[in-house]
Structure formats: structure tokens, C-alpha cells
Coordinates of C-alpha atoms in Angstrom, one line a residue:
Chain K
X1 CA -26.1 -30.2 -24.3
X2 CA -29.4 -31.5 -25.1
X3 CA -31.4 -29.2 -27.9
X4 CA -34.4 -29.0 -26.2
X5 CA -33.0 -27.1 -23.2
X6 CA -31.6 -24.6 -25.7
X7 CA -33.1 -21.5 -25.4
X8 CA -31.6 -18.8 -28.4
X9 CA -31.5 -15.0 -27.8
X10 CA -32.1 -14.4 -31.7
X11 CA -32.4 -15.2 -34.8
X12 CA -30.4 -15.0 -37.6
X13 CA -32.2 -16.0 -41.0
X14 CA -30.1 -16.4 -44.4
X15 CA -32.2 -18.3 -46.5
X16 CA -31.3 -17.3 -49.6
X17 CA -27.9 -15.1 -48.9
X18 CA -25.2 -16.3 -51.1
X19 CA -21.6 -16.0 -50.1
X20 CA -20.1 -14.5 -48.2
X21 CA -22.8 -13.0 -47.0
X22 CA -23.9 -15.4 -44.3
X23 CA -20.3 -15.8 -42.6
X24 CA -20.1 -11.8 -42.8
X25 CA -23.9 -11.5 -41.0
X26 CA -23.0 -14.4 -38.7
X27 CA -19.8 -12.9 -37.3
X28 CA -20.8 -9.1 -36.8
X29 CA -23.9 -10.2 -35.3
X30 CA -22.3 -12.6 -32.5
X31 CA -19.7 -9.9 -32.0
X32 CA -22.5 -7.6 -30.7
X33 CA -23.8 -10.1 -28.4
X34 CA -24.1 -10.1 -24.8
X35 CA -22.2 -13.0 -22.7
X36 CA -24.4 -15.8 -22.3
X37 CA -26.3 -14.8 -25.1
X38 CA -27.6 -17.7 -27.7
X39 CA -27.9 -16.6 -32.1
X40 CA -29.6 -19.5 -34.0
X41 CA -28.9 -19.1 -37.2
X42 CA -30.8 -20.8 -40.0
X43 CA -28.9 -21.2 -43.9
X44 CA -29.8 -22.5 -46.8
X45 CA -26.6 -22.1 -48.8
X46 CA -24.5 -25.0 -48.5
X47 CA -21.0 -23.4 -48.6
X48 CA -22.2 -21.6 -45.5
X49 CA -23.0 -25.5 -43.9
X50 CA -19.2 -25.3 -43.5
X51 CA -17.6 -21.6 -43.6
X52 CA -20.2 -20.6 -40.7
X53 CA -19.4 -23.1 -37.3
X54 CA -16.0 -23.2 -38.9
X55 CA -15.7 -19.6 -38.1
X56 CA -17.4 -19.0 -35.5
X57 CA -15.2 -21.9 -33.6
X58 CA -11.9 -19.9 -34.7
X59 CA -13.4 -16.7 -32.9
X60 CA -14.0 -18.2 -30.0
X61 CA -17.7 -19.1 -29.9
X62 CA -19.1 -22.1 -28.7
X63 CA -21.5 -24.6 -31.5
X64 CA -24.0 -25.6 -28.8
X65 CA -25.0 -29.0 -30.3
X66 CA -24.5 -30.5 -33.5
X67 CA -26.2 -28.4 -36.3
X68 CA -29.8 -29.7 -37.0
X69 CA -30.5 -30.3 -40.8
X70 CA -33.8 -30.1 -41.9
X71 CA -33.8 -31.2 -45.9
X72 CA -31.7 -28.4 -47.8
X73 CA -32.1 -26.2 -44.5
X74 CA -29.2 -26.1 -41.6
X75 CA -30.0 -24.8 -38.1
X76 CA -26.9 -24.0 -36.2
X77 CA -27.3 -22.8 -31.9
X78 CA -24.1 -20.6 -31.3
X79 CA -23.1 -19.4 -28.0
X80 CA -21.4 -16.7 -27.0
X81 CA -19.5 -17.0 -23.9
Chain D
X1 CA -26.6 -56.5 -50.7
X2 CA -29.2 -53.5 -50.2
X3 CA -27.8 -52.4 -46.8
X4 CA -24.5 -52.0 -48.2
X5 CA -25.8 -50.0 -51.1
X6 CA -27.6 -47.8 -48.6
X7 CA -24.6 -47.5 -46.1
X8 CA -22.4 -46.4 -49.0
X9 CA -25.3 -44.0 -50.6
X10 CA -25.1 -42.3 -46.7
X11 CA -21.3 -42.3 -46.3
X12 CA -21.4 -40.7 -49.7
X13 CA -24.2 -37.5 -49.0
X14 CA -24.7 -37.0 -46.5
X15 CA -22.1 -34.8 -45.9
X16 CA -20.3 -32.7 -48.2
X17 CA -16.8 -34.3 -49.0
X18 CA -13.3 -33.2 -47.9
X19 CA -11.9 -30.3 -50.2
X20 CA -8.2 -31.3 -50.1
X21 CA -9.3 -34.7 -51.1
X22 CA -11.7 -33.4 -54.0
X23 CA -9.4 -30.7 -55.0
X24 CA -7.1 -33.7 -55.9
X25 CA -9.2 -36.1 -57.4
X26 CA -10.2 -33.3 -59.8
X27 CA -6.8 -32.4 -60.0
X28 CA -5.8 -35.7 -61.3
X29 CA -9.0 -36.5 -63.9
X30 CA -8.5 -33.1 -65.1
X31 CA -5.0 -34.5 -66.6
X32 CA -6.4 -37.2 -67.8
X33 CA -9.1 -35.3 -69.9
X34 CA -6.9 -33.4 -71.3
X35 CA -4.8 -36.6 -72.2
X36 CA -8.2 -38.3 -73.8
X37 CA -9.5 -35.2 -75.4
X38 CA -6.4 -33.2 -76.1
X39 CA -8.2 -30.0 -74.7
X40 CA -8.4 -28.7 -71.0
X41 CA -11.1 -28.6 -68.8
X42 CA -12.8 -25.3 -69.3
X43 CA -16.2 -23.7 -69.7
X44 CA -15.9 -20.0 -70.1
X45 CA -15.0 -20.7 -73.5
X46 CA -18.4 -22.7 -74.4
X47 CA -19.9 -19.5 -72.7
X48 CA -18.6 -17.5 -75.5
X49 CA -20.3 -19.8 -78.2
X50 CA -23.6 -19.8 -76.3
X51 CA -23.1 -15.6 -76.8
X52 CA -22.3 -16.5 -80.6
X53 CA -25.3 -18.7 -80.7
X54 CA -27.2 -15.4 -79.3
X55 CA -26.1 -12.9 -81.3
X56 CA -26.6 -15.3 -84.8
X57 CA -30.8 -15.1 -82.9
X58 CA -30.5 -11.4 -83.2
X59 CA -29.4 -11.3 -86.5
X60 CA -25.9 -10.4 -85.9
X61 CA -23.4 -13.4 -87.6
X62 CA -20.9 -14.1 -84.9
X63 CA -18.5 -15.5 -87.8
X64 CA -17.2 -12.1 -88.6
X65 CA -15.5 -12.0 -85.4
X66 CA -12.4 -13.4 -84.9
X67 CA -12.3 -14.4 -81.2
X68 CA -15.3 -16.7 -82.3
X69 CA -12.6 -17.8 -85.1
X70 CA -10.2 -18.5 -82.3
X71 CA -12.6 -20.6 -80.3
X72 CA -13.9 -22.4 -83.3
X73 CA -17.3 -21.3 -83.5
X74 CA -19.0 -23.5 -85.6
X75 CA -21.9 -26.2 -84.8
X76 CA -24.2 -26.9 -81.4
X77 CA -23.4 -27.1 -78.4
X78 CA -23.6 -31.3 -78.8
X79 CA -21.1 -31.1 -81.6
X80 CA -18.5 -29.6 -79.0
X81 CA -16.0 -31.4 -76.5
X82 CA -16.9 -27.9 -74.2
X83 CA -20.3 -28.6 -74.8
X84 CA -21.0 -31.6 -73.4
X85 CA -18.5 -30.9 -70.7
X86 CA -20.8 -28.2 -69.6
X87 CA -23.8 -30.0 -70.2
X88 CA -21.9 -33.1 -68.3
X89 CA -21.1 -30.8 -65.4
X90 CA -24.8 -29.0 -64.9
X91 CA -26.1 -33.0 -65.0
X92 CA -24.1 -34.2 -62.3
X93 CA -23.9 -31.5 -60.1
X94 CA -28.4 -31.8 -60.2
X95 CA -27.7 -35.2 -59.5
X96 CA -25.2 -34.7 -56.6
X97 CA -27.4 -31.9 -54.9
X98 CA -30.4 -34.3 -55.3
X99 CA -29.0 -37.5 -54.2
X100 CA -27.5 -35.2 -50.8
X101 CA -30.7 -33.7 -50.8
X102 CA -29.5 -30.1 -51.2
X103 CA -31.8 -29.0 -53.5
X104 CA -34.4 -26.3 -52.9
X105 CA -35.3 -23.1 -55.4
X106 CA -33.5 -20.2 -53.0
X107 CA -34.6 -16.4 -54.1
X108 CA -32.3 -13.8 -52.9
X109 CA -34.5 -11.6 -50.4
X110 CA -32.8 -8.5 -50.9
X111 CA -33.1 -7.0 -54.2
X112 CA -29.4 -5.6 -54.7
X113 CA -27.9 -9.2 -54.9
X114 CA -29.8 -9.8 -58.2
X115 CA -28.2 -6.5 -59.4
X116 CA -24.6 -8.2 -58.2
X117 CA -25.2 -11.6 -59.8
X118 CA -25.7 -9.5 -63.8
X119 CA -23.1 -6.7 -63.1
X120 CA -20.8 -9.2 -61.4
X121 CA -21.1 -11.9 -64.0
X122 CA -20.8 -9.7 -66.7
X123 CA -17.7 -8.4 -65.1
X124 CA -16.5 -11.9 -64.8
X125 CA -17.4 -13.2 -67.9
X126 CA -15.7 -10.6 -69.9
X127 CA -12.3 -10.6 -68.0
X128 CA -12.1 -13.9 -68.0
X129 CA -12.5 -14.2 -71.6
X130 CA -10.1 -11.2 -72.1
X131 CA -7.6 -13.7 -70.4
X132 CA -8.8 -16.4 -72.4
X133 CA -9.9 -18.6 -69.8
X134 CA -11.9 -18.7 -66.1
X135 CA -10.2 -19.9 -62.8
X136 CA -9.8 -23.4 -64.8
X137 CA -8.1 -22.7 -68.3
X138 CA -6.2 -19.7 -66.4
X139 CA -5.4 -21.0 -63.0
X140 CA -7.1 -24.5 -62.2
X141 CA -6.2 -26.1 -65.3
X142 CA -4.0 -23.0 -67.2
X143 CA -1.1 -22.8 -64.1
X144 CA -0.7 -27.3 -65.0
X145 CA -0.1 -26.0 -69.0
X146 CA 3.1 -24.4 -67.8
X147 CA 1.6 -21.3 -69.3
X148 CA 3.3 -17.9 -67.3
X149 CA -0.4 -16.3 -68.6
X150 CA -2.1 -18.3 -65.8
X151 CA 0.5 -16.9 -63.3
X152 CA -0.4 -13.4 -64.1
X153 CA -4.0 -14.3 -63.8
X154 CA -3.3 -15.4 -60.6
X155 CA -2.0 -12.4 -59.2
X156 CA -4.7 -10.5 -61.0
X157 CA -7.5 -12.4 -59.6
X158 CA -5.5 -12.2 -56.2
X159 CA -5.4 -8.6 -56.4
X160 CA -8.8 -8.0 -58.1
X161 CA -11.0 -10.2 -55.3
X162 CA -9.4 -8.0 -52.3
X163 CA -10.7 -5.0 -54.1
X164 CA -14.4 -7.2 -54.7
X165 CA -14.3 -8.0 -50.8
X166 CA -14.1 -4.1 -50.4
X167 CA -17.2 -3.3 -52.2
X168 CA -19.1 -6.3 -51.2
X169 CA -19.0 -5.1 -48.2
X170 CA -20.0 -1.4 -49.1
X171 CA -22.6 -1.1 -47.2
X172 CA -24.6 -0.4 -50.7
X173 CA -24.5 -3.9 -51.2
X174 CA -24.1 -5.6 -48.3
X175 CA -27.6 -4.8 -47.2
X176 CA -29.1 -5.7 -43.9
X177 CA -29.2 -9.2 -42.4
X178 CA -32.8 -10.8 -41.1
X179 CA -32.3 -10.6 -37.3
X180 CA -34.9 -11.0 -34.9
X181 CA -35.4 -11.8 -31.2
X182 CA -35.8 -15.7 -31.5
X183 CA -39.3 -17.1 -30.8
X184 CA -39.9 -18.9 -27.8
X185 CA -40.4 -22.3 -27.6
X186 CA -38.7 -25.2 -27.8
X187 CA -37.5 -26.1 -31.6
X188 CA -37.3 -29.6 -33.4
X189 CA -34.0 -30.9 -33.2
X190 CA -34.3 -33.7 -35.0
X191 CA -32.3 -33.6 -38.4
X192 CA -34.4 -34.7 -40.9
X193 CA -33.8 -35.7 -44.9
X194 CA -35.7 -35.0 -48.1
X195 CA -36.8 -38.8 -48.9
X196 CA -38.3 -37.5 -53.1
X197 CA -34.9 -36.2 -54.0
X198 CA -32.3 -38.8 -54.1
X199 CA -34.7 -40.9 -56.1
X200 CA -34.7 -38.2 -59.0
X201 CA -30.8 -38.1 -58.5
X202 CA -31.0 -41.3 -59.5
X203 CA -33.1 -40.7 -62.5
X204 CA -31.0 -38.0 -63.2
X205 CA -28.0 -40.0 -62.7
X206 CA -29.5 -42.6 -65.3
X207 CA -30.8 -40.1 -68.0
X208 CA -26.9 -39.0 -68.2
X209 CA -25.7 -42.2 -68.3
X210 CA -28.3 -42.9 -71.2
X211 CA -27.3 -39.7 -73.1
X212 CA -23.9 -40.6 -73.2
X213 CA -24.0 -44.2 -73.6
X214 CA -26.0 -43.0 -77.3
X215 CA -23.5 -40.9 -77.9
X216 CA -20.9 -43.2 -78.2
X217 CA -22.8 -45.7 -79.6
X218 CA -23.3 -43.2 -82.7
X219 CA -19.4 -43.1 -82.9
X220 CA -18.6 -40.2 -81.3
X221 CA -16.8 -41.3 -78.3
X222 CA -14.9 -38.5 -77.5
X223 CA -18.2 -36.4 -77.2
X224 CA -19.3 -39.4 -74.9
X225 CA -16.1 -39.0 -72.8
X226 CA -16.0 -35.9 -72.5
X227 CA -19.5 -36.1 -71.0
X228 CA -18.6 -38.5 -68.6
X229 CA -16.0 -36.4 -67.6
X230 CA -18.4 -33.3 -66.8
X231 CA -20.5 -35.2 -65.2
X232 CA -17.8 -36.3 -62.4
X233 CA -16.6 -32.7 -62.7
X234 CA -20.2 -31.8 -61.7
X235 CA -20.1 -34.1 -58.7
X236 CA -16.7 -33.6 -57.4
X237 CA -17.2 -29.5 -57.3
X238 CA -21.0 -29.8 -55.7
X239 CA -20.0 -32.5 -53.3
X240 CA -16.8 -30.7 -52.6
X241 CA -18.4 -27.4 -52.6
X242 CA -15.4 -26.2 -54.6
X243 CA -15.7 -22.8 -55.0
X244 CA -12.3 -20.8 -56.3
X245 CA -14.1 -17.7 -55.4
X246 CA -13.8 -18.4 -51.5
X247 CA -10.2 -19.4 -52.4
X248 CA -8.9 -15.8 -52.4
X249 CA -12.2 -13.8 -51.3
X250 CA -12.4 -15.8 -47.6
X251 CA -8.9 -15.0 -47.3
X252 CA -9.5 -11.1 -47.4
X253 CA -12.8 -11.3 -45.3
X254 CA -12.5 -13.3 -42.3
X255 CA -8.5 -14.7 -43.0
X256 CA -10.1 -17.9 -43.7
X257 CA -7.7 -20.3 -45.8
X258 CA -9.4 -23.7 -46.2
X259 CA -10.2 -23.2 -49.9
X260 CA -7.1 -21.4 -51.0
X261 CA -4.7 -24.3 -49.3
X262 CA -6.9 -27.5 -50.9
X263 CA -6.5 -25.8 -54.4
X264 CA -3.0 -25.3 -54.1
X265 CA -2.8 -29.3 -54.0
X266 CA -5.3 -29.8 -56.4
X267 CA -3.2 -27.5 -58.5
X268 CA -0.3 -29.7 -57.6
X269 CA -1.4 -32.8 -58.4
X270 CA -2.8 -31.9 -61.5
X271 CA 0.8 -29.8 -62.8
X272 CA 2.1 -33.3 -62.2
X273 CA -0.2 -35.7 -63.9
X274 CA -0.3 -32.7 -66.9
X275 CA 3.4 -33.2 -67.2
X276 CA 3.0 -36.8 -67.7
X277 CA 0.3 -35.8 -70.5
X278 CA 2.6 -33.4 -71.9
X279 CA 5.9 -35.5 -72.0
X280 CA 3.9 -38.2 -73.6
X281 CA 3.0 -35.9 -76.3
X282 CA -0.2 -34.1 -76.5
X283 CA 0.4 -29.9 -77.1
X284 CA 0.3 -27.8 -74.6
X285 CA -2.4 -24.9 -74.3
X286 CA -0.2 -21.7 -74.0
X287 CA -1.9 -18.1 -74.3
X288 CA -0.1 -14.7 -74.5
X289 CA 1.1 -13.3 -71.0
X290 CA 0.6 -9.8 -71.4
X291 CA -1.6 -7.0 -69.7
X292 CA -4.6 -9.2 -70.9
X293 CA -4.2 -11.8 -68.4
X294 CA -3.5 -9.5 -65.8
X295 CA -6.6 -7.4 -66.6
X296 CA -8.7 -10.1 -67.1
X297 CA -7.9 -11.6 -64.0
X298 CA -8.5 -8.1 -62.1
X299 CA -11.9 -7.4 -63.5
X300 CA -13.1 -11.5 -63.3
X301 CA -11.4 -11.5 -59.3
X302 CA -13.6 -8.4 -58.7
X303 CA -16.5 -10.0 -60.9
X304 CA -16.4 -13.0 -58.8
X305 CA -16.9 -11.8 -55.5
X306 CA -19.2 -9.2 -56.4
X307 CA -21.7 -12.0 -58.3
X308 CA -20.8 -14.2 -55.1
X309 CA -19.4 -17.1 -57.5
X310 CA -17.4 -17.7 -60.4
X311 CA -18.5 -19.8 -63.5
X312 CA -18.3 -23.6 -62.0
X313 CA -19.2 -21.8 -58.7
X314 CA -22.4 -20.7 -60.5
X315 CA -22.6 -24.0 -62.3
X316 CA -23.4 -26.4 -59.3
X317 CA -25.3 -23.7 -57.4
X318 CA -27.9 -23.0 -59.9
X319 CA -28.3 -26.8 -60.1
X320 CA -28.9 -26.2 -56.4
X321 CA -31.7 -24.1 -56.9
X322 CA -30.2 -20.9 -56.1
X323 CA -31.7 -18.9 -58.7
X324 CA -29.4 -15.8 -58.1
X325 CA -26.7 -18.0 -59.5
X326 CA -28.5 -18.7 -63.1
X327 CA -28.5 -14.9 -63.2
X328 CA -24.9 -14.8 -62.5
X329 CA -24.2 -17.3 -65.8
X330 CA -26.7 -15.5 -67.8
X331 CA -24.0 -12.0 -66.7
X332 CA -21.4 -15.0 -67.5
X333 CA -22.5 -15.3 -71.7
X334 CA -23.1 -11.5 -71.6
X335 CA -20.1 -10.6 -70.3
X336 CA -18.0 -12.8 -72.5
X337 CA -20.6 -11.5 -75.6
X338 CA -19.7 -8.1 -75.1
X339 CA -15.4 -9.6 -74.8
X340 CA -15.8 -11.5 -78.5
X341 CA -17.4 -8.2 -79.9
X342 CA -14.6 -5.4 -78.2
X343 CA -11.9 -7.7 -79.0
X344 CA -12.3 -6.3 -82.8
X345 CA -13.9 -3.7 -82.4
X346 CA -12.6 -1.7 -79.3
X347 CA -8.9 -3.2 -79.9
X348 CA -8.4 -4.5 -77.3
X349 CA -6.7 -7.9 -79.1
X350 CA -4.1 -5.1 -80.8
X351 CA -3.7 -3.3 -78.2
X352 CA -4.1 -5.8 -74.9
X353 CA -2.9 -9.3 -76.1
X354 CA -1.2 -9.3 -79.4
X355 CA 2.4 -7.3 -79.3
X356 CA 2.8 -9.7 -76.1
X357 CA 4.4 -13.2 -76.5
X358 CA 3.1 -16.8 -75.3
X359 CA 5.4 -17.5 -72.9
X360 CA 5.5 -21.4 -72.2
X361 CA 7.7 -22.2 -69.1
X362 CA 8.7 -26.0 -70.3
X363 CA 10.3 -24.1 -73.4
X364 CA 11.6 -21.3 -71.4
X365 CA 13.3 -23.2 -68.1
X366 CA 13.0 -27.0 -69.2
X367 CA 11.3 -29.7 -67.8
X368 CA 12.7 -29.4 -64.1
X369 CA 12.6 -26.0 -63.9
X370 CA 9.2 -25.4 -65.0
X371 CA 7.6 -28.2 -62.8
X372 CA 9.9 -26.9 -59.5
X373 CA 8.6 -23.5 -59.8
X374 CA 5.1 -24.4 -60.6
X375 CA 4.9 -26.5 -58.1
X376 CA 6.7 -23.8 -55.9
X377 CA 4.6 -21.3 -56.6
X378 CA 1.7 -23.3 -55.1
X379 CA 3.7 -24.1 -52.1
X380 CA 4.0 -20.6 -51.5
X381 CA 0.7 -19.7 -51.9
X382 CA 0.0 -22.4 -49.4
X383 CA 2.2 -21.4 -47.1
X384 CA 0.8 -17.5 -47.4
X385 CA -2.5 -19.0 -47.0
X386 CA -1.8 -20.8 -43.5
X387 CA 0.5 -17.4 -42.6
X388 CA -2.4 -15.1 -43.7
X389 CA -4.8 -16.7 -41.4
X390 CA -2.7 -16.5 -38.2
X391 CA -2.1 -12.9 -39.1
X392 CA -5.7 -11.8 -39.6
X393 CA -6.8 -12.6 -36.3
X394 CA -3.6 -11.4 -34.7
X395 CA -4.0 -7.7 -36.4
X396 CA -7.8 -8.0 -35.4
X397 CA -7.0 -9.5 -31.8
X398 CA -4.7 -6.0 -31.3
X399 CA -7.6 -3.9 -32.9
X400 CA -10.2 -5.9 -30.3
X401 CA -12.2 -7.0 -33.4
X402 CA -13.8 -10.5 -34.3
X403 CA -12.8 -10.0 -37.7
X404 CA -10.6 -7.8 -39.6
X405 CA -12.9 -6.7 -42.4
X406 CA -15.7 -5.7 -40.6
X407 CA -18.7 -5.3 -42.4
X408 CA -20.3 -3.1 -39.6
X409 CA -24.1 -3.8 -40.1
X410 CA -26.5 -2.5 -37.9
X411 CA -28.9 -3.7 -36.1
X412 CA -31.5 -2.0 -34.8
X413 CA -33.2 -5.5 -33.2
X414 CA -29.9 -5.7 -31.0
X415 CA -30.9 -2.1 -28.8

């Protein structure tokens, strides 16, 4: 999917959560989603770079387009389906 | 020339590297430091000086204790092998998250965290001293010694981290996230890179090289090596993102066994390059297996995931600019302060760690059988680690739950 047609629901900010905060805020908040429903999330702690689209693929949820790094920042567009 | 300088600098950061394969690489050079400088890689016990150093500013003469007898308290940091292996691993972990372009000063936005970074720290610092030795010189680099204290670490810091994951997620510290509805308007999806940074990695890269390069030059090489050493230590664990904490706590949050599984080879490959070292000659390190180790590893596995990192967890992400993490290694030399002063004075060498013997597993079922159950014990932590993960999300599949540990936040933005 192209970003720019990407339209997310909310927004998740973590900048400056250490672990494992931002796997733990990630996943409880796409769990209360609607279908259809799009969470940007934006990190700052590299371990999270990983751990977060790592698990949010295991649980089912679909990484909309490759995460978008800006510098030390990561900006990742997770649906849930 | 150039362009294949650059291509290499890219395929090198700008992504963080494969843990299995950096789990083993520092596996392997953590064997060969010990064969060079006849010590193991560890820090926790420099951070036990550094509280030696404090207390001698306060008046207080850390000589009179004798856990600061047993760690050979004497000089500055630059006189110590530990010393410049610290100093080598906060270098090149500054110059790794510069030249990836990872650094930026991060302040934690809710209060309570700082709070968990000192109290969890402290907590660490002192158990892992209590055990004499963090997840290196008790598990990373301790289990390799053929030293059974490491194994009861192990289970301690097993056991101790499921009980952190518990009150991590009490909801008195695990706050409230930052959600919000998103603001409209189309975003910048262009990935971008800091362009400043990787030239002061390099300048940072060359100022170590410098440092070290006098060292040896003024004859003491193994100072110089050890540096060297820290400084690749430093690299490996930022661009691996190694932290041991996530090794045991991701298992009890999410089921999540990356981590745990690429340690258990790095701890493999390094039990077998160690026994090399070993058979070659140099002593092993052995400590007393007794209800010290097993505390120790309790308090610093519940320590750890309180702070949210352990001591070379701390290391590389206060060089990242994560300032919550220089508070956790400030609880760190604190917490292992408070270890060197109890260990006379509350007993707890008498009553903890002295009746119990130093059980060394070469000596106790020879050479084979020591390296088959080392190396079995890590293929069954492995193999618990890949079951464990399948079984989380079958138990929370059957309770209709993303995750097993829930952490249950609510959000009011979500009504």
C-alpha cells in the first residue's frame, strides 16, 4: 500500500518509554480496536524498532507499509483487520 | 574505493544486526578475552570500585571492607582490566548508536519510571553483586566457567524476572500510554537519516582508537586490549540490541522468545571456545553456589525488569541518550555500594555465601560431562523458549486474549 493513502485511527506515542513498555501499550491498545481500524505508532527506543511489528505480526495484525524512520524516530502504520 | 566504503557503512547501520549472529560473535571474543586477559568479561564488578571510589569522597575508606579486598580495590579505574572494559564498552556503543544514527537524549514522560530506573538498579546492583557477578560473570560469561553458581543464577533470575513482569505491569507503574485520535492529514513517509551523527561516530571511533593505541604504547598492553575488547563489546550489544533482560522478561509478557533462544547459542559457543581457554591452561573463575547465587539472581531478575534493563542493557542505552538508563547505572553503583558494606556488616558473607562450597563442574563430572550438560542445559532452555512461545498464545487463544499478561490499560481516548 502506498503511505500516503494511509489514513490511521490513532496515535500511539512512546517517545521516551523504555521496555517493555512500548510492546505492552502497543498490543492492549490494538486489542481494543475496531476492524478496519489503523494505530500509528511512533518509538524512540530502538529495542521496540524490533519487539513491536514483530509482535504485532504474531497476533495477527497487519504492518501496513514498511516502518518510516525519521533519524532516531520509527513510525510504524498497523492494521487491524 | 569511496562507494564501497559507503555501501559497507550502510550494510553495516542501517539496521540493527541479527541477534543469533551477535550473540555468537560475542560469545566467541568473550573466550578469547578471557584467554588474553586471564579474567572474564564482566562489569558489575568495576561498578563496585566506582562505589569504593564514592564512599573514599565521603570519607568512608572502602579498604576496611573485605568484598573490596576480594575485588582488588586498589587504583583508578585506568589502572583496571574492568576499567577500561567498561570505559571500552560505553565508547563503542556511543560510536555504534552514532554511526546508525540512533542517538537522541530520550526523557521518560511519566515520572514513575525514573523512580523504577533507582529502585530497580539498586535492586539489581546489589543482587548481582551478592552473586558475585551480573548476567555476564553469572550467566553470559559465569555458565562458560563451568561454575554450578551461574546455574543457580539462572534459575534465580528466571524465577525473579516473572515476578518483575508482575509488578511492571501493576498498574502503579505501568502508567498510562499517550493515545490520541490521530491527526488528519497525510504524513511524510519518506525515511530519513541524521547526516551530523555518523561523522562524530567516527570521531568517536578515532578518539578510542587513539586512547588505546597510547596505552599500549606506554607498555601496558593488556589495559590496551582489554579496551579494544570493550569497545567491540560496546558495538556488538548496541548493534545487536542485546539485551538479557528481554531474554527471560519477553518470555513472561508477550511469550516472546527471540532473545532467550540467540543467548542460548551465544552461551554455547562461548562454553566451547572457554573450554579451549581452559584446557590450554588459564584458571577458571568459580564462585560459591549457595543461597547467594540464587538470591542474587532473584532480586537482580526482579531489579532488571523493574529498571527496564540490566547493567550492559543500561550501558549502550544511556550512550543512546536514554537518560532513564544513566539513572538505572547510577541505582547500579548504589546498589552494589550498599552489597560491599552488608556483606560485613549485615553478614550476609557468613551467613549467605561462605558455609557453601565452589562447586566447579570440570572437577566435579570431567571434561565431557561438564561441557554435555552445559551445553545441555542451553539446549533445553532453547527448546522451553520455542515451546513457551507456542504455549502463550495457545493459553491466550482459549482465554480470547491477544496476550497472556495483559496489562489492562485504559483508555479513555478509545470511548
Amino acid at each position: 500500500m502506498n503511505g500516503n493513502q494511509i489514513i490511521p485511527t490513532y496515535t500511539l506515542n512512546l517517545e521516551g518509554e523504555p521496555c517493555p513498555y512500548p510492546v505492552v501499550y502497543s498490543l492492549d491498545v490494538l486489542e481494543k480496536l475496531a476492524s478496519g481500524e489503523i494505530l500509528e505508532i511512533i518509538a524512540d527506543c530502538p529495542q521496540s524498532f524490533q519487539a513491536v511489528p514483530e509482535e504485532a505480526k504474531r497476533m495477527g495484525y497487519v504492518l501496513l507499509c514498511e516502518p518510516v524512520q525519521e533519524g532516531p524516530i520509527i513510525r510504524f502504520y498497523i492494521l487491524k483487520p | 574505493m569511496l562507494s564501497s566504503i559507503t555501501s559497507l557503512y550502510h550494510k553495516l547501520f542501517d539496521k540493527f544486526w541479527n541477534p543469533v549472529l551477535v550473540t555468537v560473535i560475542a560469545g566467541v571474543l568473550s573466550a578469547l578475552y578471557f584467554g588474553i586477559t586471564q579474567t572474564y568479561w564482566a562489569v558489575t564488578g568495576e561498578f563496585t570500585r566506582l562505589a569504593g571510589h564514592i564512599m573514599s569522597w565521603f570519607g568512608f575508606d572502602p579498604h576496611q571492607l573485605s568484598y573490596m579486598k576480594i575485588m582488588k580495590f586498589q587504583g583508578s579505574p585506568l589502572d583496571r582490566v574492568d576499567g577500561w572494559v567498561v570505559s571500552g564498552m560505553l565508547l563503542g556503543a556511543l560510536m555504534s548508536a552514532l554511526l546508525g544514527g540512533n542517538f537522541k537524549l530520550r526523557f521518560p514522560h511519566q515520572k514513575r519510571r525514573i523512580v523504577q530506573g533507582l529502585v530497580g538498579g539498586m535492586i539489581a546492583g546489589f543482587g548481582a553483586r551478592l552473586a558475585m557477578g551480573c548476567n555476564l560473570a553469572s550467566f553470559f560469561t559465569g555458565i562458560p566457567q563451568f561454575s554450578f553458581h551461574a546455574w543457580l543464577f539462572m534459575l534465580g533470575m528466571a524465577t525473579g524476572s516473572y515476578v518483575g513482569v508482575k509488578a511492571a505491569l501493576h498498574p502503579l507503574l505501568r502508567g498510562k500510554p499517550r493515545l490520541e485520535k490521530a491527526s488528519p492529514g497525510t504524513r511524510n513517509m519518506q525515511s530519513s537519516r541524521s547526516r551530523v551523527q555518523p561523522v562524530i561516530g567516527l570521531l568517536v571511533f578515532c578518539i578510542s582508537i587513539g586512547l588505546i593505541v597510547w596505552e599500549i604504547s606506554g607498555g601496558h598492553s593488556k589495559l590496551g586490549l582489554a579496551g579494544i575488547f570493550g569497545v567491540a563489546f560496546g558495538l556488538l550489544i548496541q548493534r545487536g540490541q542485546i539485551c538479557f533482560t528481554s531474554a527471560f522478561r519477553d518470555l513472561w509478557v508477550t511469550g516472546r522468545g527471540t532473545m532467550a533462544k540467540a543467548l542460548a547459542l551465544g552461551i554455547i559457543a562461548a562454553t566451547l571456545c572457554t573450554a579451549v581457554i581452559i584446557y590450554l591452561g588459564v584458571p577458571q573463575k568459580i564462585a560459591w553456589a549457595g543461597p547467594g547465587a540464587l538470591i542474587g539472581g532473584l532480586l537482580f531478575g526482579f531489579g532488571i525488569v523493574i529498571a527496564g534493563g540490566c547493567e550492559t542493557g543500561w550501558m549502550y542505552r544511556a550512550m543512546e541518550g536514554q537518560i532513564q538508563f544513566v539513572i538505572v547505572g547510577i541505582g547500579n553503583i548504589i546498589g552494589a555500594g550498599i552489597l560491599a558494606w552488608g556483606w560485613d556488616h549485615w553478614g550476609l558473607f557468613a551467613s549467605l555465601v561462605k558455609p557453601y562450597p565452589k562447586i566447579n563442574l570440570v572437577s566435579e563430572l570431567g571434561w565431557s560431562g561438564a561441557i554435555l550438560s552445559t551445553v545441555g542445559l542451553m539446549l533445553l532452555w532453547y527448546a522451553f523458549a520455542s515451546y513457551w512461545e507456542k504455549h502463550v498464545r495457545y493459553k491466550a487463544n482459549q482465554k480470547g486474549q491477544a496476550v497472556l499478561m495483559q496489562a489492562n490499560v485504559e483508555m479513555k481516548e478509545l470511548s
